[in-house]
PDB file of C-alpha atoms in Angstrom:
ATOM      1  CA  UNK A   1      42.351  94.434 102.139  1.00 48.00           C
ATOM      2  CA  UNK A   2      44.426  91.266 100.697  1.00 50.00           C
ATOM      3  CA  UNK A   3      48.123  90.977 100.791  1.00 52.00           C
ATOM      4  CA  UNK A   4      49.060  91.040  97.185  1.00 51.00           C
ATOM      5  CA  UNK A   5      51.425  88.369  98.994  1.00 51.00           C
ATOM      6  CA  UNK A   6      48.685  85.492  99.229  1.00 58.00           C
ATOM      7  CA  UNK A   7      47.875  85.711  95.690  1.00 60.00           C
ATOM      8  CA  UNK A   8      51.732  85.030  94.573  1.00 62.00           C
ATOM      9  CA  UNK A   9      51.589  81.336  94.358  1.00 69.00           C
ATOM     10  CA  UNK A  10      48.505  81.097  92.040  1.00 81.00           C
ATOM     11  CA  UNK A  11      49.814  84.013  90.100  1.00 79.00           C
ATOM     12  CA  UNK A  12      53.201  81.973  89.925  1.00 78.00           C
ATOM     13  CA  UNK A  13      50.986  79.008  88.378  1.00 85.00           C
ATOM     14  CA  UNK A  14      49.369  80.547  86.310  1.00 88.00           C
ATOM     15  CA  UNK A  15      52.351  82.279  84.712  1.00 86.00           C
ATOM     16  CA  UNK A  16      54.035  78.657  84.505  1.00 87.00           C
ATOM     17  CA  UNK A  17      50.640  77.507  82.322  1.00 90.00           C
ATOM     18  CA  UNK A  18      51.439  80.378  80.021  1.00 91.00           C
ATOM     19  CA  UNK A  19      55.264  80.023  79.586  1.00 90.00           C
ATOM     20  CA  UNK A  20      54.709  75.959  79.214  1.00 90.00           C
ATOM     21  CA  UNK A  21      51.860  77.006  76.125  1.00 91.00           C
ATOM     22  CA  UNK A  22      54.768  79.585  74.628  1.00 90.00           C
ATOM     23  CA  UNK A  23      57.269  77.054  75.007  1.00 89.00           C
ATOM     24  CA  UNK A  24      55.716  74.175  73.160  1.00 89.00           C
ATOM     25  CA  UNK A  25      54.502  76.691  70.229  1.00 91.00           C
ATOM     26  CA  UNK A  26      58.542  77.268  70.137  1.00 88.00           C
ATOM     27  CA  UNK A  27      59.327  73.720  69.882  1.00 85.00           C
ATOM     28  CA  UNK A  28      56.969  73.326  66.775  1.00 89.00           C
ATOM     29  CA  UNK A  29      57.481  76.821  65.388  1.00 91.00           C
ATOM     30  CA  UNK A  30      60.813  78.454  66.618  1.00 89.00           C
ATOM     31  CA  UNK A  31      61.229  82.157  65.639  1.00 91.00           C
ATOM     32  CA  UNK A  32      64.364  84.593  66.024  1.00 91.00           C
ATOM     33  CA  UNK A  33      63.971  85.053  69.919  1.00 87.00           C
ATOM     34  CA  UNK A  34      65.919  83.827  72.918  1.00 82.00           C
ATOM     35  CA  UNK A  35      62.586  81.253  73.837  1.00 85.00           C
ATOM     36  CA  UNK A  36      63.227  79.348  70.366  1.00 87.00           C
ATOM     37  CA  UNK A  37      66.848  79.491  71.252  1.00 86.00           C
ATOM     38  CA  UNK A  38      66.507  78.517  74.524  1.00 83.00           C
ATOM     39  CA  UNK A  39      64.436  75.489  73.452  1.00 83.00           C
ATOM     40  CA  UNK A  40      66.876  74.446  70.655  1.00 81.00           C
ATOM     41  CA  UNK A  41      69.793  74.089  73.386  1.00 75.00           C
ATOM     42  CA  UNK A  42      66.884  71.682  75.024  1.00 64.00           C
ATOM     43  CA  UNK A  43      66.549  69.674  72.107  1.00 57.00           C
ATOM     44  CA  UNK A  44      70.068  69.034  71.688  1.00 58.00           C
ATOM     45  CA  UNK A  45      71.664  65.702  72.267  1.00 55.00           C
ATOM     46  CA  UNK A  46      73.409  66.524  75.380  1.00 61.00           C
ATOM     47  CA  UNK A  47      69.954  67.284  76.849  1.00 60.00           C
ATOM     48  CA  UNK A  48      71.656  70.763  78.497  1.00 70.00           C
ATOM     49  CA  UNK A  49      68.188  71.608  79.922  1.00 75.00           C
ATOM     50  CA  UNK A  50      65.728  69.723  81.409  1.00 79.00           C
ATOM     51  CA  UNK A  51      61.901  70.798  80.752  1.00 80.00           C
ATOM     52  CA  UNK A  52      61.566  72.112  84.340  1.00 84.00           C
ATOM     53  CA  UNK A  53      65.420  74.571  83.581  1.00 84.00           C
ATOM     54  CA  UNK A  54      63.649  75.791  80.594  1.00 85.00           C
ATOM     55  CA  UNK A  55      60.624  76.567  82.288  1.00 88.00           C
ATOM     56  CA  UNK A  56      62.241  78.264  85.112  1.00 86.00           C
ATOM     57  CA  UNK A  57      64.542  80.120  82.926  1.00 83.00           C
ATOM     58  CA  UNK A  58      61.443  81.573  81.470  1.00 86.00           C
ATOM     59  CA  UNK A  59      59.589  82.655  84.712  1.00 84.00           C
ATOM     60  CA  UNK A  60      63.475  84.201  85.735  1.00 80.00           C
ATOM     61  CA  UNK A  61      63.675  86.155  82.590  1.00 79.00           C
ATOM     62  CA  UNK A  62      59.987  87.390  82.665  1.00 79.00           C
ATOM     63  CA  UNK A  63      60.693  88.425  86.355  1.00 74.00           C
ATOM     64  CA  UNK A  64      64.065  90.100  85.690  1.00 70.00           C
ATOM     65  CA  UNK A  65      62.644  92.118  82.615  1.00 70.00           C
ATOM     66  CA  UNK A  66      59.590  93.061  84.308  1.00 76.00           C
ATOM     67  CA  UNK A  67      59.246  93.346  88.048  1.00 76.00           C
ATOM     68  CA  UNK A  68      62.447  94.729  88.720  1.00 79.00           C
ATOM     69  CA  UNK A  69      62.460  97.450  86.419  1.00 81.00           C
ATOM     70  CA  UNK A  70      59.051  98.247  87.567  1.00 82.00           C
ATOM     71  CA  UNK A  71      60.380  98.955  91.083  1.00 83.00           C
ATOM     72  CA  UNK A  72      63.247 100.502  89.596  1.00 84.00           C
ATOM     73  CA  UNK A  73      61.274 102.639  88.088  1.00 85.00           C
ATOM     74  CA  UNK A  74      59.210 103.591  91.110  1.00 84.00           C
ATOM     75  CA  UNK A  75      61.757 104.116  93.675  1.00 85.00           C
ATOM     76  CA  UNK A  76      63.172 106.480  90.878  1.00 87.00           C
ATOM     77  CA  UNK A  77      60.063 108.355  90.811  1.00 86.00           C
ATOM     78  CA  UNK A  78      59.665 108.179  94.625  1.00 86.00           C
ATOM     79  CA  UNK A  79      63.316 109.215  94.971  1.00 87.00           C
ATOM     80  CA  UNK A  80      62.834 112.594  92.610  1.00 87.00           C
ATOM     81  CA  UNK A  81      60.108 113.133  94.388  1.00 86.00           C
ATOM     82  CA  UNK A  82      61.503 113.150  97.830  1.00 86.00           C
ATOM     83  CA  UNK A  83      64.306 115.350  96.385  1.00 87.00           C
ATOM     84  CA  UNK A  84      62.822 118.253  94.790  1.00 87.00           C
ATOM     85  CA  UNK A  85      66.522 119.475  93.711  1.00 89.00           C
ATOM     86  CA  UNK A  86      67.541 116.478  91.851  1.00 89.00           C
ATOM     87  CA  UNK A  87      64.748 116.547  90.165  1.00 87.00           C
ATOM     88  CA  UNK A  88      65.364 119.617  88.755  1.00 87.00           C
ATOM     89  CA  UNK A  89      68.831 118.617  87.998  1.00 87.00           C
ATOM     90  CA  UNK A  90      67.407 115.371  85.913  1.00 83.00           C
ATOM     91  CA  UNK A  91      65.189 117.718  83.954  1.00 84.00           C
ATOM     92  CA  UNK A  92      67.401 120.320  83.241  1.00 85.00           C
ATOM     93  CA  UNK A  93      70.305 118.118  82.266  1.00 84.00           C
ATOM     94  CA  UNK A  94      68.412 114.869  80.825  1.00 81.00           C
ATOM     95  CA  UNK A  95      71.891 113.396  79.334  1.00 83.00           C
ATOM     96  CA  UNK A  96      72.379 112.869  82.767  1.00 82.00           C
ATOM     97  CA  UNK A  97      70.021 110.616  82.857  1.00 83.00           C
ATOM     98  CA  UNK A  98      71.903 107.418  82.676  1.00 83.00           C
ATOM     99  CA  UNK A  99      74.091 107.816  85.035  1.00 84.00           C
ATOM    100  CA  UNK A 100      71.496 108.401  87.461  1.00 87.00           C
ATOM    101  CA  UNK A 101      69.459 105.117  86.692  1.00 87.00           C
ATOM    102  CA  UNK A 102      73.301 103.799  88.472  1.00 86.00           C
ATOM    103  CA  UNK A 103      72.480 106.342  91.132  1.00 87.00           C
ATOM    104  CA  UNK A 104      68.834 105.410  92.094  1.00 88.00           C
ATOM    105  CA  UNK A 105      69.936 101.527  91.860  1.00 86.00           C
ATOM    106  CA  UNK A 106      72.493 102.570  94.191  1.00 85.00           C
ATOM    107  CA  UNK A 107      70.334 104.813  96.676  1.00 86.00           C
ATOM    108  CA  UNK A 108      67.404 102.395  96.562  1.00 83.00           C
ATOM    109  CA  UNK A 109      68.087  98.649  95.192  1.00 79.00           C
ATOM    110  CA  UNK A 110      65.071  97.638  93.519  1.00 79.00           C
ATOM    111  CA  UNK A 111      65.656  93.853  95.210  1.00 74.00           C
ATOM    112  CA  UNK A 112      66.561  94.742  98.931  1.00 66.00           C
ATOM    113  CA  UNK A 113      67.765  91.793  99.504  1.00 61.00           C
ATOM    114  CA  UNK A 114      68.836  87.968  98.468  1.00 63.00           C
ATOM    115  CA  UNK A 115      68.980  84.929  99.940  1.00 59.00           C
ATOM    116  CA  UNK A 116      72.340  82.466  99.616  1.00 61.00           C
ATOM    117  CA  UNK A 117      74.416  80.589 101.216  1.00 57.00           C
ATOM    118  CA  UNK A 118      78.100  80.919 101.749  1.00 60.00           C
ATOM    119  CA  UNK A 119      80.911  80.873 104.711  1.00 61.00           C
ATOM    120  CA  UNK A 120      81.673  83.878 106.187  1.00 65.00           C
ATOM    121  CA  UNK A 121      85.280  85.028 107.583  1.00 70.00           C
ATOM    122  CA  UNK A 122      85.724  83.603 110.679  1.00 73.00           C
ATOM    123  CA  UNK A 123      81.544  82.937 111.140  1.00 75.00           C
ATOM    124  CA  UNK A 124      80.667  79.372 110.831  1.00 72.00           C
ATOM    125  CA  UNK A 125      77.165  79.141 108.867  1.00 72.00           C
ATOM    126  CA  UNK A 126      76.016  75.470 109.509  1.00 71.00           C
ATOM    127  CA  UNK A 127      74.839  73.308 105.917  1.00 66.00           C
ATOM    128  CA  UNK A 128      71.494  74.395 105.163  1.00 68.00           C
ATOM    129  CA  UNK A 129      71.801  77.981 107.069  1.00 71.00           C
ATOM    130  CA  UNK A 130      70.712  81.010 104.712  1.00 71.00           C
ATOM    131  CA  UNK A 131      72.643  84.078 105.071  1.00 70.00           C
ATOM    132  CA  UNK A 132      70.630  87.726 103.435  1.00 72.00           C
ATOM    133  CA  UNK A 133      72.099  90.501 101.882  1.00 70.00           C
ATOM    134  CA  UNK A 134      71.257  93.415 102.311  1.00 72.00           C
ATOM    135  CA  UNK A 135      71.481  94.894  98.527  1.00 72.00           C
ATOM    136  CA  UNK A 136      70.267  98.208  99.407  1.00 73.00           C
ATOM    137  CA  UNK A 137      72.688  98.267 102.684  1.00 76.00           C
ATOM    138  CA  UNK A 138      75.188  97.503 100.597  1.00 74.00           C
ATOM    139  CA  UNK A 139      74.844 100.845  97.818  1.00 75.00           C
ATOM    140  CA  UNK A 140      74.554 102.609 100.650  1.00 75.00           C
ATOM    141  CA  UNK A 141      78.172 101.629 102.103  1.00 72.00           C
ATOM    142  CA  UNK A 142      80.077 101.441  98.804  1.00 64.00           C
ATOM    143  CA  UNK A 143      82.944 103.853  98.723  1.00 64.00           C
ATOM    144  CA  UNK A 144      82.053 107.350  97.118  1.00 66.00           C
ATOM    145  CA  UNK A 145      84.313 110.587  96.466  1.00 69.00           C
ATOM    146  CA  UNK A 146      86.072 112.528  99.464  1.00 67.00           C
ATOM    147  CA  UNK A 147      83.690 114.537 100.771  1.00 69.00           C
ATOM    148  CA  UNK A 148      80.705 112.939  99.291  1.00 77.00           C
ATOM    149  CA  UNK A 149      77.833 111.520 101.226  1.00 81.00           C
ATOM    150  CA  UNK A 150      76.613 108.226 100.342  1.00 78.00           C
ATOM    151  CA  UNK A 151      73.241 108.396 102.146  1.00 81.00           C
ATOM    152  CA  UNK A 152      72.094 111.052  99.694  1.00 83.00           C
ATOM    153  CA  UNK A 153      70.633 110.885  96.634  1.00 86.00           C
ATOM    154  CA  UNK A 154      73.097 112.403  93.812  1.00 86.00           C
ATOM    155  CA  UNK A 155      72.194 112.523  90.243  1.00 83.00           C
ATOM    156  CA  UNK A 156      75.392 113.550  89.427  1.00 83.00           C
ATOM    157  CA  UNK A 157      77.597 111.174  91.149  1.00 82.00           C
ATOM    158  CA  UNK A 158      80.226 109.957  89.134  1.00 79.00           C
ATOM    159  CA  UNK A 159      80.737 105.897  89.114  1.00 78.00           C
ATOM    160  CA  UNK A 160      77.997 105.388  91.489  1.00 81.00           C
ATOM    161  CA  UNK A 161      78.863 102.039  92.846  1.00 79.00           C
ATOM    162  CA  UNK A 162      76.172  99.403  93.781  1.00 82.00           C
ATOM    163  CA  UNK A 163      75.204  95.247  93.888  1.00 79.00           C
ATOM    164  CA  UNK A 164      71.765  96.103  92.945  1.00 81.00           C
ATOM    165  CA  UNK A 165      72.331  93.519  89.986  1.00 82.00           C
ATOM    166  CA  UNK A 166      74.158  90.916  91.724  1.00 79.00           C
ATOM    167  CA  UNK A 167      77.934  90.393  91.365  1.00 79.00           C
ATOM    168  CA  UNK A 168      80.060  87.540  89.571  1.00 83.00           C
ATOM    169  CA  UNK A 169      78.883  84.784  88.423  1.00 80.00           C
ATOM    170  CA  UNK A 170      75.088  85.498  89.861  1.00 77.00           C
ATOM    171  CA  UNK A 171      75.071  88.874  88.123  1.00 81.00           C
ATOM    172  CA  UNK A 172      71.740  89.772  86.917  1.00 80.00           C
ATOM    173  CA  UNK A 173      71.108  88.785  83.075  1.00 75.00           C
ATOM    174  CA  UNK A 174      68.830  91.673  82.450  1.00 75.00           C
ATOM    175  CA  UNK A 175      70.804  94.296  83.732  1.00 80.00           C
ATOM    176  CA  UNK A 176      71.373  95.761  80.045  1.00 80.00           C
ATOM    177  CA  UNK A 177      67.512  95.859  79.495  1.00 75.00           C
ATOM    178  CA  UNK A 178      67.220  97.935  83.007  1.00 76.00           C
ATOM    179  CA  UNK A 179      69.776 100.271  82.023  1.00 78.00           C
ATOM    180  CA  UNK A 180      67.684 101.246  79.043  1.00 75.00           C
ATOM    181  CA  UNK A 181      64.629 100.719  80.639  1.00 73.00           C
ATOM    182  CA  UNK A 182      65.725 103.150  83.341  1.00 68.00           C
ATOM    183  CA  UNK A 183      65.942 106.471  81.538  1.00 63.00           C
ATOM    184  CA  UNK A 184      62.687 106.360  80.668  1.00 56.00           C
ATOM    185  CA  UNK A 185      62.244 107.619  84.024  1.00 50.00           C
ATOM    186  CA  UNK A 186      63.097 110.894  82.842  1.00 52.00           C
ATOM    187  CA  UNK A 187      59.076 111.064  81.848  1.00 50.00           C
ATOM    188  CA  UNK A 188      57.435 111.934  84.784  1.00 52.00           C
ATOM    189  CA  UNK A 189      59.754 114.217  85.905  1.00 56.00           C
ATOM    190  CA  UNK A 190      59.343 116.145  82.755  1.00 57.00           C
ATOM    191  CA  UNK A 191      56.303 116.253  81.961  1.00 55.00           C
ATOM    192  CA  UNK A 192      54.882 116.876  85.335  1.00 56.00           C
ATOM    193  CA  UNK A 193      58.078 119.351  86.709  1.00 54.00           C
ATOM    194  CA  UNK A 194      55.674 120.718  90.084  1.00 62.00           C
ATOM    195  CA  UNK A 195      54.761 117.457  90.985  1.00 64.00           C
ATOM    196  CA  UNK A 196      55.163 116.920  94.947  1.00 65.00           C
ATOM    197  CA  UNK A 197      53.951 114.671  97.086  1.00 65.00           C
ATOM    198  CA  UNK A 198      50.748 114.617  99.044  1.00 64.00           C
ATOM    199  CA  UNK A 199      52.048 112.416 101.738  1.00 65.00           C
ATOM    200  CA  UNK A 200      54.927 111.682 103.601  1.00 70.00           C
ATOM    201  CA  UNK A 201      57.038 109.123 101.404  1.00 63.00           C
ATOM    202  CA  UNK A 202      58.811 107.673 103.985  1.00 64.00           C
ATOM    203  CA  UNK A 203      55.428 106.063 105.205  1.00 62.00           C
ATOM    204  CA  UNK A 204      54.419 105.030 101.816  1.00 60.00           C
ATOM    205  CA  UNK A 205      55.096 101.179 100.253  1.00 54.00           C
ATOM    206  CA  UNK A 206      55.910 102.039  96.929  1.00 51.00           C
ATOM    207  CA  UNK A 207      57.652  98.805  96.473  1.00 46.00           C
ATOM    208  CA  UNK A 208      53.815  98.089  94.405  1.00 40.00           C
ATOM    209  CA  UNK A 209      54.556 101.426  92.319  1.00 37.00           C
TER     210      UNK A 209
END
């Protein structure tokens, strides 16, 4: 079987090719969307990005509107599944539903982790040294209500706290996108209310869901 891994870097290419084709139809025809404004800023005096900034905006903002929500999406389903109960919660109560898109980014980050570089109290991290966070650690050890457990899954957990989008000035662009992309989890677990699964999930890698 091949590792969807090896085929990333052609993949990668051959998503620049069609950006850099969608980008120079915007410089000779912009329309009302964030490419043609993205290419105006390029165009201004000030030269405020580069060819190879726009580009790479583009591949971020394809990536952050589609890949993470799909994984979103699937550890949601993944997540119901595992949890009969809250499933049942989500279906009988769908205006839930939102605040449970903060609970399954907080149970299961749909990035588990990011790369950066920082200093750490009292740990020296030599120039060049990458330090990872653990995103999906880190929902799991945010502070919850008295009483409350935060490695369970709660659809009705009040102010679930997470990083699953980042924090400060690295917070994640498309997080308003995934929180409307996110209820439309609700689906499956409506429409299909015995579903259960036919193997053990912990086993599975539904990261490719």
């Amino acid at each position: 079987m091949t590792n969807p891994s090896d085929r990333q870097p052609t993949s990668l290419l051959a998503l620049s090719d069609y950006l850099r084709g969608m980008i120079e139809e915007a410089w000779h025809q912009p329309q009302d969307d964030l490419l043609s404004r993205l290419t105006a800023v390029r165009d201004e005096d000030d030269g405020r990005l580069s060819v190879a900034e726009l580009l790479g905006n583009a591949v971020i903002l394809v990536a952050a509107g589609h890949e993470t929500t799909v994984k979103l999406l699937g550890d949601a389903i993944v997540a119901l599944l595992d949890h009969p109960d809250q499933a049942r919660v989500s279906r009988e109560d769908p205006e839930r539903i939102p605040g449970a898109v903060e609970e399954f980014l907080r149970y299961d980050a749909p990035v588990e982790s990011s790369p950066t570089r920082l200093a750490l109290g009292g740990v020296v991290i030599e120039p060049g040294g990458t330090v990872t966070v653990a995103l999906t650690s880190a929902g799991r050890d945010a502070p919850v209500e008295a009483g409350s457990d935060p490695s369970r899954l709660d659809v009705l957990r009040h102010h679930a706290r997470h990083v699953s989008f980042g924090h400060g000035i690295h917070y994640c662009i498309g997080a308003p996108l995934a929180r409307l992309e996110g209820p439309g989890s609700r689906s499956p677990a409506r429409r299909r209310p015995r579903e259960r699964p036919t193997v053990d999930v912990s086993q599975t890698i539904h990261r490719q869901l």
